[in-house]
Amino acid sequence: MHYNMDIKYIGLGQAAKALVYYVTDYFTKSLLPVNVGFDALRYAVKEMA
């Protein structure tokens, strides 16, 4: 299995806005409930800190 792991610091500004847009767009297109998706995102951000 191959993973795309292009990770970089987002911070604030345009990159952060783009990330929020991407995540929101991704969650609303998938069958994954939004609350489950955001819980997963919160966990990932917490683990990276």
PDB file of C-alpha atoms in Angstrom:
ATOM      1  CA  MET A   1       0.000   0.000   0.000  1.00  0.00           C
ATOM      2  CA  HIS A   2       1.355   3.459  -0.917  1.00  0.00           C
ATOM      3  CA  TYR A   3       0.718   6.630   1.101  1.00  0.00           C
ATOM      4  CA  ASN A   4       1.093  10.254   0.058  1.00  0.00           C
ATOM      5  CA  MET A   5       2.780  11.893   3.070  1.00  0.00           C
ATOM      6  CA  ASP A   6       3.581  15.445   1.945  1.00  0.00           C
ATOM      7  CA  ILE A   7       3.482  17.099   5.396  1.00  0.00           C
ATOM      8  CA  LYS A   8       4.368  20.702   6.155  1.00  0.00           C
ATOM      9  CA  TYR A   9       3.551  23.339   8.777  1.00  0.00           C
ATOM     10  CA  ILE A  10       0.411  25.265   7.831  1.00  0.00           C
ATOM     11  CA  GLY A  11       0.327  28.046  10.452  1.00  0.00           C
ATOM     12  CA  LEU A  12      -1.996  30.917   9.596  1.00  0.00           C
ATOM     13  CA  GLY A  13      -3.059  32.781   6.487  1.00  0.00           C
ATOM     14  CA  GLN A  14      -3.885  31.488   3.029  1.00  0.00           C
ATOM     15  CA  ALA A  15      -2.505  27.995   3.643  1.00  0.00           C
ATOM     16  CA  ALA A  16      -4.665  27.570   6.753  1.00  0.00           C
ATOM     17  CA  LYS A  17      -7.751  28.773   4.871  1.00  0.00           C
ATOM     18  CA  ALA A  18      -6.992  26.353   2.053  1.00  0.00           C
ATOM     19  CA  LEU A  19      -6.643  23.488   4.536  1.00  0.00           C
ATOM     20  CA  VAL A  20      -9.976  24.304   6.175  1.00  0.00           C
ATOM     21  CA  TYR A  21     -11.626  24.434   2.749  1.00  0.00           C
ATOM     22  CA  TYR A  22     -10.069  21.126   1.675  1.00  0.00           C
ATOM     23  CA  VAL A  23     -11.017  19.298   4.881  1.00  0.00           C
ATOM     24  CA  THR A  24     -14.569  20.665   4.825  1.00  0.00           C
ATOM     25  CA  ASP A  25     -14.992  19.773   1.158  1.00  0.00           C
ATOM     26  CA  TYR A  26     -13.584  16.277   1.729  1.00  0.00           C
ATOM     27  CA  PHE A  27     -15.844  15.512   4.695  1.00  0.00           C
ATOM     28  CA  THR A  28     -18.996  16.735   3.000  1.00  0.00           C
ATOM     29  CA  LYS A  29     -18.363  14.556  -0.091  1.00  0.00           C
ATOM     30  CA  SER A  30     -17.634  11.332   1.746  1.00  0.00           C
ATOM     31  CA  LEU A  31     -19.896   8.948   3.618  1.00  0.00           C
ATOM     32  CA  LEU A  32     -17.909   9.732   6.764  1.00  0.00           C
ATOM     33  CA  PRO A  33     -20.010  11.696   9.283  1.00  0.00           C
ATOM     34  CA  VAL A  34     -18.616  15.204   9.788  1.00  0.00           C
ATOM     35  CA  ASN A  35     -18.276  14.809  13.568  1.00  0.00           C
ATOM     36  CA  VAL A  36     -16.219  11.624  13.107  1.00  0.00           C
ATOM     37  CA  GLY A  37     -13.994  13.317  10.552  1.00  0.00           C
ATOM     38  CA  PHE A  38     -13.346  16.328  12.767  1.00  0.00           C
ATOM     39  CA  ASP A  39     -12.643  14.063  15.747  1.00  0.00           C
ATOM     40  CA  ALA A  40     -10.037  12.267  13.635  1.00  0.00           C
ATOM     41  CA  LEU A  41      -8.546  15.588  12.541  1.00  0.00           C
ATOM     42  CA  ARG A  42      -8.430  16.866  16.139  1.00  0.00           C
ATOM     43  CA  TYR A  43      -6.697  13.661  17.247  1.00  0.00           C
ATOM     44  CA  ALA A  44      -4.123  13.921  14.451  1.00  0.00           C
ATOM     45  CA  VAL A  45      -3.335  17.548  15.279  1.00  0.00           C
ATOM     46  CA  LYS A  46      -3.040  16.685  18.988  1.00  0.00           C
ATOM     47  CA  GLU A  47      -0.621  13.841  18.217  1.00  0.00           C
ATOM     48  CA  MET A  48       1.542  16.117  16.059  1.00  0.00           C
ATOM     49  CA  ALA A  49       1.911  18.694  18.865  1.00  0.00           C
TER      50      ALA A  49
END
